[in-house]
Coordinates of C-alpha atoms in Angstrom, one line a residue:
X140 CA 0.0 0.0 0.0
X141 CA 1.3 3.5 -0.9
X142 CA 1.9 6.1 1.8
X143 CA -1.2 8.0 2.9
X144 CA -2.0 11.4 1.5
X145 CA -0.3 14.4 3.2
X146 CA -3.2 16.7 2.4
X147 CA -6.9 16.2 1.7
X148 CA -9.0 19.1 0.5
X149 CA -12.7 18.4 0.6
X150 CA -16.2 20.0 0.8
X151 CA -15.6 22.4 -2.1
X152 CA -15.9 22.9 -5.8
X153 CA -12.8 21.5 -7.6
X154 CA -12.6 22.3 -11.3
X155 CA -10.1 19.8 -12.7
X156 CA -9.8 20.8 -16.4
X157 CA -10.3 17.1 -17.1
X158 CA -13.0 16.8 -19.8
X159 CA -13.8 13.3 -18.5
X160 CA -14.4 14.5 -15.0
X161 CA -14.6 18.3 -14.8
X162 CA -15.7 18.5 -11.2
X163 CA -14.8 16.9 -7.9
X164 CA -15.5 17.5 -4.3
X165 CA -12.2 16.3 -2.8
X166 CA -8.6 16.0 -3.8
X167 CA -5.8 14.1 -2.1
X168 CA -2.1 15.2 -2.4
X169 CA 1.1 13.4 -1.4
X170 CA 4.7 13.5 -2.4
X171 CA 4.1 16.7 -4.5
X172 CA 1.6 14.8 -6.7
X173 CA -2.1 14.4 -7.0
X174 CA -3.1 11.0 -5.5
X175 CA -6.8 11.0 -6.2
X176 CA -10.0 13.1 -6.8
X177 CA -13.6 12.4 -6.2
X178 CA -15.9 12.5 -3.3
X179 CA -14.7 12.5 0.3
X180 CA -15.8 8.9 0.6
X181 CA -14.0 8.0 -2.6
X182 CA -10.7 9.1 -1.1
X183 CA -11.1 7.5 2.4
X184 CA -8.5 4.8 1.6
X185 CA -5.9 7.5 1.0
X186 CA -6.4 9.1 4.5
X187 CA -4.0 8.2 7.3
X188 CA -3.3 9.4 10.8
X189 CA -0.9 12.0 9.5
X190 CA -3.2 13.4 6.7
X191 CA -4.0 17.0 7.1
X192 CA -7.7 17.5 6.2
X193 CA -9.0 20.9 5.1
X194 CA -12.7 21.6 4.7
X195 CA -13.1 24.1 1.8
X196 CA -16.6 25.2 2.9
X197 CA -17.9 25.4 -0.7
X198 CA -14.9 27.5 -2.0
X199 CA -13.4 26.7 -5.3
X200 CA -10.1 25.0 -6.2
X201 CA -8.6 24.7 -9.7
X202 CA -5.2 24.3 -11.4
X203 CA -2.8 27.2 -11.1
X204 CA -2.9 29.8 -13.8
X205 CA -0.3 29.6 -16.5
X206 CA 0.5 32.9 -18.1
X207 CA 1.4 32.0 -21.6
X208 CA 2.9 35.3 -22.8
X209 CA 4.6 37.8 -20.6
X210 CA 7.9 39.6 -20.1
X211 CA 8.6 38.7 -16.5
X212 CA 12.0 40.1 -15.6
X213 CA 11.4 43.2 -17.8
X214 CA 8.1 43.8 -16.2
X215 CA 9.3 43.5 -12.7
X216 CA 12.4 45.5 -13.4
X217 CA 10.2 48.3 -14.6
X218 CA 8.0 48.0 -11.5
X219 CA 11.0 48.1 -9.2
X220 CA 13.3 50.6 -11.0
X221 CA 11.2 52.8 -13.2
X222 CA 9.0 55.8 -12.6
X223 CA 5.4 54.8 -13.1
X224 CA 3.3 56.7 -15.6
X225 CA -0.3 56.2 -16.4
X226 CA -1.2 55.4 -20.0
X227 CA -3.9 58.1 -19.8
X228 CA -1.3 60.8 -18.7
X229 CA -0.9 63.7 -21.2
X230 CA 2.5 65.0 -22.0
X231 CA 2.3 67.7 -19.3
X232 CA 1.7 65.1 -16.7
X233 CA 4.6 63.0 -18.0
X234 CA 6.9 66.0 -17.8
X235 CA 5.9 66.7 -14.2
X236 CA 6.6 63.0 -13.2
X237 CA 9.9 63.0 -15.0
X238 CA 10.9 66.3 -13.4
X239 CA 10.2 64.9 -9.9
X240 CA 12.1 61.7 -10.6
X241 CA 15.1 63.5 -12.1
X242 CA 15.5 65.6 -8.9
X243 CA 15.6 62.4 -6.7
X244 CA 19.0 60.9 -6.1
X245 CA 19.1 57.2 -6.9
X246 CA 21.4 54.2 -7.5
X247 CA 21.0 54.7 -11.3
X248 CA 21.8 57.7 -13.3
X249 CA 19.1 57.0 -15.9
X250 CA 15.5 58.0 -15.4
X251 CA 13.3 55.3 -17.0
X252 CA 9.6 55.8 -16.9
X253 CA 6.5 54.3 -18.4
X254 CA 4.1 53.4 -19.8
X255 CA 3.0 56.4 -21.8
X256 CA -0.1 56.2 -24.1
X257 CA -1.9 58.0 -26.9
X258 CA -2.4 61.2 -24.9
X259 CA 1.3 61.7 -24.1
X260 CA 2.3 60.5 -27.6
X261 CA 0.4 63.4 -29.2
X262 CA 2.4 65.9 -27.2
X263 CA 5.7 64.1 -27.9
X264 CA 5.0 64.4 -31.6
X265 CA 4.5 68.1 -31.4
X266 CA 7.4 70.6 -32.1
X267 CA 9.4 71.5 -29.0
X268 CA 8.7 68.2 -27.2
X269 CA 12.4 67.2 -27.0
X270 CA 13.4 70.6 -25.7
X271 CA 10.6 70.4 -23.0
X272 CA 11.8 67.0 -21.9
X273 CA 15.5 68.2 -21.8
X274 CA 14.4 71.1 -19.6
X275 CA 13.0 68.9 -16.8
X276 CA 15.7 66.1 -17.0
X277 CA 18.2 67.7 -14.5
X278 CA 21.0 66.7 -16.9
X279 CA 20.2 63.0 -16.6
X280 CA 19.5 60.6 -19.5
X281 CA 15.8 59.9 -19.7
X282 CA 14.0 57.0 -21.6
X283 CA 10.2 56.8 -21.6
X284 CA 8.5 53.5 -22.6
X285 CA 5.4 53.3 -24.8
X286 CA 2.5 51.2 -23.4
X287 CA 3.0 48.7 -26.2
X288 CA 6.7 48.3 -25.5
X289 CA 7.3 49.0 -29.2
X290 CA 8.3 52.7 -28.8
X291 CA 10.4 55.0 -26.7
X292 CA 10.8 58.7 -26.2
X293 CA 14.3 59.8 -25.2
X294 CA 15.9 63.1 -24.2
X295 CA 19.0 64.5 -25.9
X296 CA 21.5 63.1 -23.4
X297 CA 20.0 59.6 -23.8
X298 CA 20.1 59.9 -27.6
X299 CA 23.8 60.8 -27.3
X300 CA 24.6 57.9 -25.1
X301 CA 22.7 55.6 -27.5
X302 CA 24.7 57.0 -30.5
X303 CA 21.5 58.3 -32.3
X304 CA 21.9 61.5 -34.2
X305 CA 20.9 63.0 -37.5
X306 CA 23.3 60.8 -39.4
X307 CA 21.9 57.6 -37.9
X308 CA 20.0 55.6 -40.5
X309 CA 16.7 53.9 -39.8
X310 CA 17.1 50.2 -39.1
X311 CA 15.2 47.9 -41.6
X312 CA 12.3 47.4 -39.2
X313 CA 12.4 50.6 -37.1
X314 CA 11.9 54.3 -37.5
X315 CA 13.7 57.4 -35.9
X316 CA 11.2 60.2 -36.0
X317 CA 12.9 63.4 -37.3
X318 CA 12.1 67.1 -37.5
X319 CA 12.1 69.1 -40.7
X320 CA 15.9 69.5 -40.5
X321 CA 16.4 65.7 -40.2
X322 CA 17.3 65.7 -36.5
X323 CA 15.8 63.1 -34.2
X324 CA 12.9 64.3 -32.2
X325 CA 13.4 61.7 -29.4
X326 CA 10.6 59.4 -30.6
X327 CA 11.9 55.9 -31.6
X328 CA 9.7 53.2 -33.0
X329 CA 10.3 49.4 -33.1
X330 CA 14.0 48.4 -33.7
X331 CA 15.1 52.0 -33.7
X332 CA 14.7 52.0 -29.9
X333 CA 17.0 49.1 -29.4
X334 CA 20.3 51.2 -29.2
X335 CA 18.5 53.2 -26.5
X336 CA 17.6 50.1 -24.6
X337 CA 21.1 48.8 -24.9
X338 CA 22.6 52.0 -23.6
X339 CA 20.8 51.7 -20.2
X340 CA 23.3 49.9 -17.8
X341 CA 22.2 46.3 -17.2
X342 CA 21.4 45.0 -13.8
X343 CA 24.0 43.0 -12.0
X344 CA 23.5 39.2 -11.6
X345 CA 22.5 39.8 -8.0
X346 CA 20.0 42.5 -8.9
X347 CA 18.5 40.3 -11.6
X348 CA 18.1 37.4 -9.1
X349 CA 16.4 39.8 -6.6
X350 CA 14.0 40.9 -9.4
X351 CA 13.2 37.3 -10.2
X352 CA 12.4 36.6 -6.6
X353 CA 10.0 39.5 -6.4
X354 CA 8.5 38.4 -9.7
X355 CA 7.9 34.9 -8.3
X356 CA 6.1 36.3 -5.2
X357 CA 3.9 38.4 -7.5
X358 CA 3.0 35.4 -9.7
X359 CA 2.2 33.1 -6.8
X360 CA 0.1 35.7 -5.1
X361 CA -2.1 35.9 -8.2
X362 CA -2.5 32.2 -8.4
X363 CA 0.1 31.8 -11.3
X364 CA 2.1 28.6 -11.2
X365 CA 3.5 28.7 -14.7
X366 CA 4.7 31.3 -17.2
X367 CA 6.2 31.6 -20.6
X368 CA 8.5 34.5 -21.3
X369 CA 7.9 35.9 -24.8
X370 CA 11.4 37.0 -25.7
X371 CA 14.1 35.5 -23.4
X372 CA 17.8 36.2 -23.4
X373 CA 20.8 34.4 -22.0
X374 CA 20.9 36.4 -18.7
X375 CA 17.2 35.6 -18.2
X376 CA 17.8 31.9 -18.4
X377 CA 20.8 32.0 -16.2
X378 CA 18.8 34.0 -13.6
X379 CA 16.0 31.5 -13.5
X380 CA 18.4 28.6 -13.4
X381 CA 20.1 30.2 -10.4
X382 CA 16.7 30.5 -8.8
X383 CA 15.9 26.9 -9.7
X384 CA 19.2 25.7 -8.2
X385 CA 18.5 27.6 -5.0
X386 CA 15.1 25.9 -4.7
X387 CA 13.2 29.1 -5.2
X388 CA 11.5 28.5 -8.6
X389 CA 7.8 27.9 -7.7
X390 CA 6.4 28.0 -11.2
X391 CA 6.9 26.1 -14.4
X392 CA 8.9 28.3 -16.7
X393 CA 9.0 28.4 -20.5
X394 CA 11.1 30.6 -22.7
X395 CA 10.8 31.8 -26.2
X396 CA 14.4 32.6 -27.0
X397 CA 15.6 35.7 -28.8
X398 CA 17.4 33.7 -31.5
X399 CA 16.4 35.7 -34.5
X400 CA 17.6 39.2 -35.3
X401 CA 14.1 40.5 -35.3
X402 CA 13.5 39.6 -31.7
X403 CA 13.8 42.1 -28.8
X404 CA 17.0 41.4 -26.9
X405 CA 18.8 39.6 -29.7
X406 CA 22.5 39.4 -29.5
X407 CA 24.3 37.3 -32.1
X408 CA 27.0 35.9 -29.8
X409 CA 24.5 35.2 -27.1
X410 CA 22.1 33.6 -29.5
X411 CA 24.7 31.1 -30.6
X412 CA 25.3 30.1 -26.9
X413 CA 21.6 30.0 -26.2
X414 CA 20.8 27.7 -29.1
X415 CA 23.6 25.3 -28.4
X416 CA 23.1 25.1 -24.6
X417 CA 19.4 25.9 -24.1
X418 CA 18.6 22.5 -22.7
X419 CA 21.5 22.3 -20.3
X420 CA 20.7 25.8 -19.1
X421 CA 17.3 24.7 -18.0
X422 CA 16.5 23.1 -14.6
X423 CA 13.7 20.5 -14.1
X424 CA 10.9 23.2 -14.1
X425 CA 12.2 25.0 -17.1
X426 CA 11.9 24.6 -20.9
X427 CA 13.5 26.6 -23.7
X428 CA 12.5 24.8 -26.9
X429 CA 10.9 27.9 -28.5
X430 CA 12.2 30.8 -30.6
X431 CA 10.7 34.3 -31.1
X432 CA 10.3 36.3 -34.3
X433 CA 8.9 39.8 -34.6
X434 CA 7.2 40.3 -38.0
X435 CA 5.4 43.6 -37.5
X436 CA 4.6 46.2 -34.8
X437 CA 1.6 47.6 -33.1
X438 CA -1.5 49.5 -34.3
X439 CA -1.1 52.4 -31.9
X440 CA 2.2 53.3 -33.6
X441 CA 0.8 52.4 -37.0
X442 CA 3.5 49.7 -37.4
X443 CA 1.2 46.6 -37.5
X444 CA 1.1 45.3 -41.1
X445 CA -2.4 45.8 -42.6
X446 CA -3.8 45.1 -46.0
X447 CA -5.7 48.4 -46.0
X448 CA -4.3 51.9 -45.0
X449 CA -4.8 53.1 -41.4
X450 CA -7.9 55.2 -40.9
X451 CA -5.7 57.7 -38.9
X452 CA -3.2 58.0 -41.8
X453 CA -4.7 56.9 -45.1
X454 CA -1.9 58.4 -47.0
X455 CA 0.9 56.4 -45.4
X456 CA 2.5 53.6 -47.5
X457 CA 2.1 49.9 -46.3
X458 CA 4.1 49.0 -43.3
X459 CA 7.3 47.0 -44.1
X460 CA 7.5 43.7 -42.2
X461 CA 10.7 42.4 -40.8
X462 CA 10.6 39.4 -43.3
X463 CA 8.7 38.5 -46.4
X464 CA 7.0 35.1 -46.8
X465 CA 10.0 33.4 -48.1
X466 CA 12.3 34.8 -45.5
X467 CA 9.9 33.9 -42.7
X468 CA 9.5 30.4 -44.0
X469 CA 13.3 29.9 -44.1
X470 CA 13.6 31.2 -40.5
X471 CA 10.8 29.1 -39.1
X472 CA 12.0 26.0 -41.0
X473 CA 15.4 26.4 -39.5
X474 CA 14.0 26.1 -36.0
X475 CA 11.3 23.6 -37.0
X476 CA 13.9 21.1 -38.2
X477 CA 15.4 21.2 -34.7
X478 CA 12.1 20.5 -33.1
X479 CA 11.7 24.1 -31.8
X480 CA 8.4 25.8 -31.9
X481 CA 8.3 29.5 -33.1
X482 CA 6.2 32.3 -31.7
X483 CA 5.7 35.0 -34.3
X484 CA 4.6 38.4 -33.3
X485 CA 2.0 39.3 -35.9
X486 CA -0.9 41.7 -35.3
X487 CA -2.0 43.1 -38.6
X488 CA -4.1 41.0 -41.0
X489 CA -1.3 41.1 -43.6
X490 CA 1.2 39.9 -41.1
X491 CA -1.0 37.1 -39.9
X492 CA -1.6 36.0 -43.4
X493 CA 2.1 36.0 -44.0
X494 CA 2.7 33.8 -41.0
X495 CA 0.1 31.3 -42.1
X496 CA 1.5 31.2 -45.7
X497 CA 5.0 30.7 -44.3
X498 CA 4.0 27.9 -42.0
X499 CA 2.2 26.2 -44.9
X500 CA 5.5 26.4 -46.8
X501 CA 7.4 24.9 -43.8
X502 CA 4.9 22.1 -43.4
X503 CA 5.5 21.2 -47.1
X504 CA 9.2 21.0 -46.3
X505 CA 9.3 19.4 -42.8
X506 CA 6.3 17.1 -42.4
X507 CA 5.2 16.5 -38.9
X508 CA 7.0 19.5 -37.3
X509 CA 6.2 21.1 -34.0
X510 CA 3.4 23.5 -33.3
X511 CA 4.0 27.1 -34.0
X512 CA 2.3 30.2 -32.6
X513 CA 0.9 33.6 -33.7
X514 CA 1.2 36.1 -30.9
X515 CA -1.7 38.5 -30.7
X516 CA -3.1 38.1 -34.2
X517 CA -6.2 40.1 -33.4
X518 CA -6.8 41.3 -36.9
X519 CA -6.9 37.8 -38.4
X520 CA -9.3 37.7 -41.3
X521 CA -12.3 35.4 -41.1
X522 CA -11.1 33.3 -44.0
X523 CA -7.8 32.7 -42.3
X524 CA -9.3 31.3 -39.0
X525 CA -9.7 27.7 -40.3
X526 CA -6.0 27.7 -41.3
X527 CA -4.9 27.8 -37.7
X528 CA -6.1 24.3 -37.0
X529 CA -5.1 23.0 -40.5
X530 CA -1.5 24.2 -40.0
X531 CA -1.3 23.4 -36.3
X532 CA -0.7 27.1 -35.4
X533 CA -1.7 28.1 -31.9
X534 CA -3.4 31.5 -31.3
X535 CA -1.7 33.3 -28.4
X536 CA -4.1 35.9 -27.2
X537 CA -3.6 38.7 -24.7
X538 CA -5.9 40.9 -22.6
X539 CA -7.1 43.6 -22.0
X540 CA -7.5 44.4 -25.6
X541 CA -10.6 42.2 -26.1
X542 CA -12.8 44.6 -24.1
X543 CA -13.1 48.4 -24.0
X544 CA -10.2 50.2 -22.4
X545 CA -7.7 52.9 -23.2
X546 CA -5.5 50.7 -25.3
X547 CA -8.3 49.1 -27.3
X548 CA -10.0 52.4 -27.9
X549 CA -6.8 53.8 -29.2
X550 CA -6.5 50.9 -31.6
X551 CA -10.1 51.4 -32.8
X552 CA -9.4 55.1 -33.5
X553 CA -6.2 54.4 -35.4
X554 CA -7.3 51.5 -37.6
X555 CA -11.0 52.5 -38.0
X556 CA -14.2 51.3 -36.3
X557 CA -15.1 48.9 -39.1
X558 CA -11.8 47.1 -39.1
X559 CA -11.6 47.0 -35.3
X560 CA -15.1 45.5 -35.1
X561 CA -13.8 42.2 -36.4
X562 CA -10.9 41.8 -34.0
X563 CA -10.5 39.2 -31.2
X564 CA -12.8 36.5 -32.7
X565 CA -11.9 34.2 -29.8
X566 CA -15.2 32.2 -29.9
X567 CA -14.9 31.7 -33.7
X568 CA -11.3 30.6 -33.4
X569 CA -12.2 28.0 -30.7
X570 CA -15.2 26.9 -32.8
X571 CA -12.9 26.3 -35.7
X572 CA -11.0 23.8 -33.6
X573 CA -7.8 25.9 -33.2
X574 CA -5.6 25.8 -30.2
X575 CA -5.8 28.9 -28.0
X576 CA -3.8 30.0 -25.0
X577 CA -4.0 33.2 -23.0
X578 CA -1.2 35.4 -21.7
X579 CA -1.1 38.8 -20.2
X580 CA 1.8 40.3 -22.2
X581 CA 2.7 42.0 -18.9
X582 CA 3.6 44.7 -18.8
X583 CA 3.5 45.9 -22.5
X584 CA -0.3 46.1 -22.4
X585 CA -1.0 47.1 -18.8
X586 CA 1.1 47.9 -15.8
X587 CA -1.0 45.5 -13.7
X588 CA -0.9 41.8 -13.9
X589 CA -4.4 40.4 -13.2
X590 CA -5.6 37.1 -14.6
X591 CA -9.0 37.5 -13.0
X592 CA -9.7 40.7 -14.7
X593 CA -8.6 39.0 -18.0
X594 CA -10.9 36.1 -17.3
X595 CA -13.9 38.4 -16.6
X596 CA -13.2 40.1 -19.9
X597 CA -13.2 36.8 -21.7
X598 CA -16.6 36.0 -20.2
X599 CA -18.3 39.4 -20.8
X600 CA -16.2 41.3 -23.3
X601 CA -16.8 44.3 -21.0
X602 CA -14.6 46.3 -18.7
X603 CA -15.3 44.4 -15.5
X604 CA -14.5 47.5 -13.4
X605 CA -16.9 49.7 -15.3
X606 CA -14.3 52.3 -16.2
X607 CA -15.2 52.1 -19.9
X608 CA -18.8 51.6 -21.1
X609 CA -20.0 49.1 -23.7
X610 CA -18.8 45.8 -24.9
X611 CA -16.5 44.7 -27.7
X612 CA -18.0 41.9 -29.8
X613 CA -20.2 40.3 -27.0
X614 CA -21.0 37.5 -29.5
X615 CA -17.4 36.4 -28.9
X616 CA -17.8 36.0 -25.1
X617 CA -16.9 32.6 -23.7
X618 CA -18.5 30.4 -21.0
X619 CA -16.4 29.6 -17.9
X620 CA -15.9 26.1 -19.1
X621 CA -14.5 27.4 -22.4
X622 CA -12.3 30.0 -20.9
X623 CA -10.6 28.3 -18.0
X624 CA -8.7 25.8 -20.1
X625 CA -7.2 28.7 -22.0
X626 CA -5.5 29.8 -18.8
X627 CA -4.5 26.4 -17.5
X628 CA -4.5 23.2 -19.6
X629 CA -3.9 24.7 -23.0
X630 CA -0.8 26.8 -22.2
X631 CA 0.6 23.8 -20.3
X632 CA 0.3 21.6 -23.3
X633 CA 1.7 24.3 -25.6
X634 CA 4.8 24.6 -23.3
X635 CA 5.2 20.8 -23.4
X636 CA 4.4 20.5 -19.7
X637 CA 1.0 18.8 -20.3
X638 CA 2.2 15.5 -18.8
X639 CA 3.2 17.3 -15.6
X640 CA 0.8 20.2 -14.9
X641 CA -2.1 22.2 -16.2
X642 CA -4.9 20.0 -14.9
X643 CA -5.9 18.2 -11.7
X644 CA -5.4 14.6 -12.5
X645 CA -3.9 11.7 -10.5
X646 CA -0.1 11.6 -11.1
X647 CA 0.3 15.2 -12.1
X648 CA 2.1 17.8 -10.1
X649 CA -0.1 19.2 -7.3
X650 CA -0.2 22.8 -8.6
X651 CA -3.5 24.3 -7.6
X652 CA -5.1 27.4 -6.2
X653 CA -7.9 28.1 -3.7
X654 CA -10.2 31.0 -4.5
X655 CA -12.6 32.9 -2.2
X656 CA -15.6 32.1 -4.4
X657 CA -16.9 29.6 -6.9
X658 CA -16.5 31.4 -10.2
X659 CA -19.3 29.3 -11.7
X660 CA -21.9 30.5 -9.1
X661 CA -21.4 34.3 -9.5
X662 CA -22.1 37.1 -12.1
X663 CA -19.3 36.9 -14.7
X664 CA -18.5 40.5 -14.1
X665 CA -17.7 39.7 -10.4
X666 CA -15.0 37.2 -11.5
X667 CA -12.6 40.2 -11.6
X668 CA -13.0 40.5 -7.9
X669 CA -11.9 36.9 -7.1
X670 CA -9.0 36.6 -4.7
X671 CA -6.5 33.8 -4.3
X672 CA -6.5 32.5 -0.7
X673 CA -3.8 29.9 -1.3
X674 CA -1.4 28.8 -4.0
X675 CA 0.1 25.3 -3.9
X676 CA 3.1 24.3 -6.1
X677 CA 4.2 20.7 -6.2
X678 CA 2.1 20.1 -3.0
X679 CA 3.8 22.9 -1.1
X680 CA 2.0 26.1 0.0
X681 CA 3.8 29.0 -1.7
X682 CA 1.2 31.7 -1.0
X683 CA -1.6 32.3 1.5
X684 CA -3.0 29.8 4.0
X685 CA -5.0 26.6 3.9

C-alpha cells in the first residue's frame, strides 16, 4: 500500500480541467503529486493518521494559472526601478513626473519611466517636445517607454549615449522620427529603440536574481504557477536557473528565445550560446525549446502590417514587415527542423496571413514538425481562421485588448471602427478547432498583472470594473468552461508540460489554487474581484493559507 496522503481538501468545488471528470468534491495530495480526486468517501482509503484535512466550505479550487505570454523580468524591473506613468497621462503630466524623478537621487543615473499612451504621444510628436523633456531632466538621461513596448521617447542626453543623431539611419524594421531638418525628435519606434535600450546599464546578476524573486512572489500571489517569457535572453535563463538551483522556482517556466535578429534582446553571440546550450541551461521546471520572431509592430504606432491603410493616416504607405513570406518560411523552417516551436509576433491582418503562408511552406518541407504560434493576431481575417487548425498554429491571445479600455479604444481610433469591429474573434477561433492559450503580455499592455480581470473580460467582453462603457463583440464572449482551459490546460500543453501540470489529474504535479468564491456561481462581471486564498506548487504552500 502506498503512503497515505499528506493533504486532503474536501467539501468544495474542484474544477479539474479534465473533460472526462470536470468537477470533484475532494482532492488528495502526497509527495508533491495528486493522488486522487472524487468525493470525500472515494478518497477515504488515502487518508491516514498524518493526513491534514482541510474543509473548503464550498470554496473553489482549480489548477494554477499559466500565463502563456509575458515579459517577467522586464516587467518586474520596470516595476522596481522605473518611474510609473499612467497610459492616460498627457505630455504635461509626464513631464511633471519625470521632473520629480530627475530631482531624486538614486542608484542609477538613468531615469526610466512608463508606460505612456496616446495622450502623451500626441504631445511628444509636437514641435518642441524634446526641448521640453530636456528642460526637466536635470542633466540625466531619460528614456520613456510606450505602453506597447514598441516605442520610446528619449531626451537629448539619452540619444547621445545611444549613439543616435541626424546621421543615424533607420534600421530595416524601425523608425527614428525626425524634424524638418532631419534631427531626431526623441521618438523611436520598433527596432530604432534598441540602441537606447542597450545604452541603459544592465542590472547585475545579484540584482536580476532579486528581481526574479520579487516576480515569483507576485505570480504566486495571483495564483500563477507557470509562465512563458515571450522573448528571453541568456541572462534571463541564467537568472531563473540560479533561482531553480536555490530551490526558489515555484512555477513552471517556459522561454521563447531571442534567437532571431528581429527579436527584442537579440545578440548574435549570445544567440549562438543559447541555441547550443538551451537544454543544459534549463532546470527541471524550465523549458526553452521555442524561438521568437517579430514580424510587424503595433496598431497604436501604425507599425502593424495591414492590407488596407490606417484610418488615422490613409496616405501612409504599407508597413514594411521584418521578413517577407520566403524569409519567414526559411527562419521558421530552420528552428522547426530542430524541433523548436516558433512564436511569431504578428498583429496586422497582412502579417497574420504571411505567418500562415510561411508555415504552410514549412509544413511542405518538414512534415510533422512542432506546433508554432501567432502572438496577438487580433486582426486575423475570417477566411484565415480555419487555417490555424489546419496548419497546427496556436493563437496566443492577450488581454485587456478584447474589451473596451484605453489601449483598445486607441487601436479602434487608429485602424478605424469597421476594421476594429472584427478583432479578437476568440469564440470563432475556438469553434474552428484551433488551439488557443491566453497570456497577459505584462507589462507591455498594462502595468497591472491580473488574470482574474482578464478572465472576466473573456466571459463578458466588457470592462469588469466599469471604467469604460459598452462591450466589444459580445458575441465572442466565452463560457467559464470554455475560458478556464485557455489559462491552464492549453498553455501547459503548448509549453510541453502537459504531462506534468495544467490540470488536476492523478499523477500530475499538485499545482492548484484556492479562490474565495466559486466562479461558476457568480455574475461573470464579479469574476474580476476573485481573490486567491492559497497557491500550492508541487504540493507545497507558496502563497496564503490553507
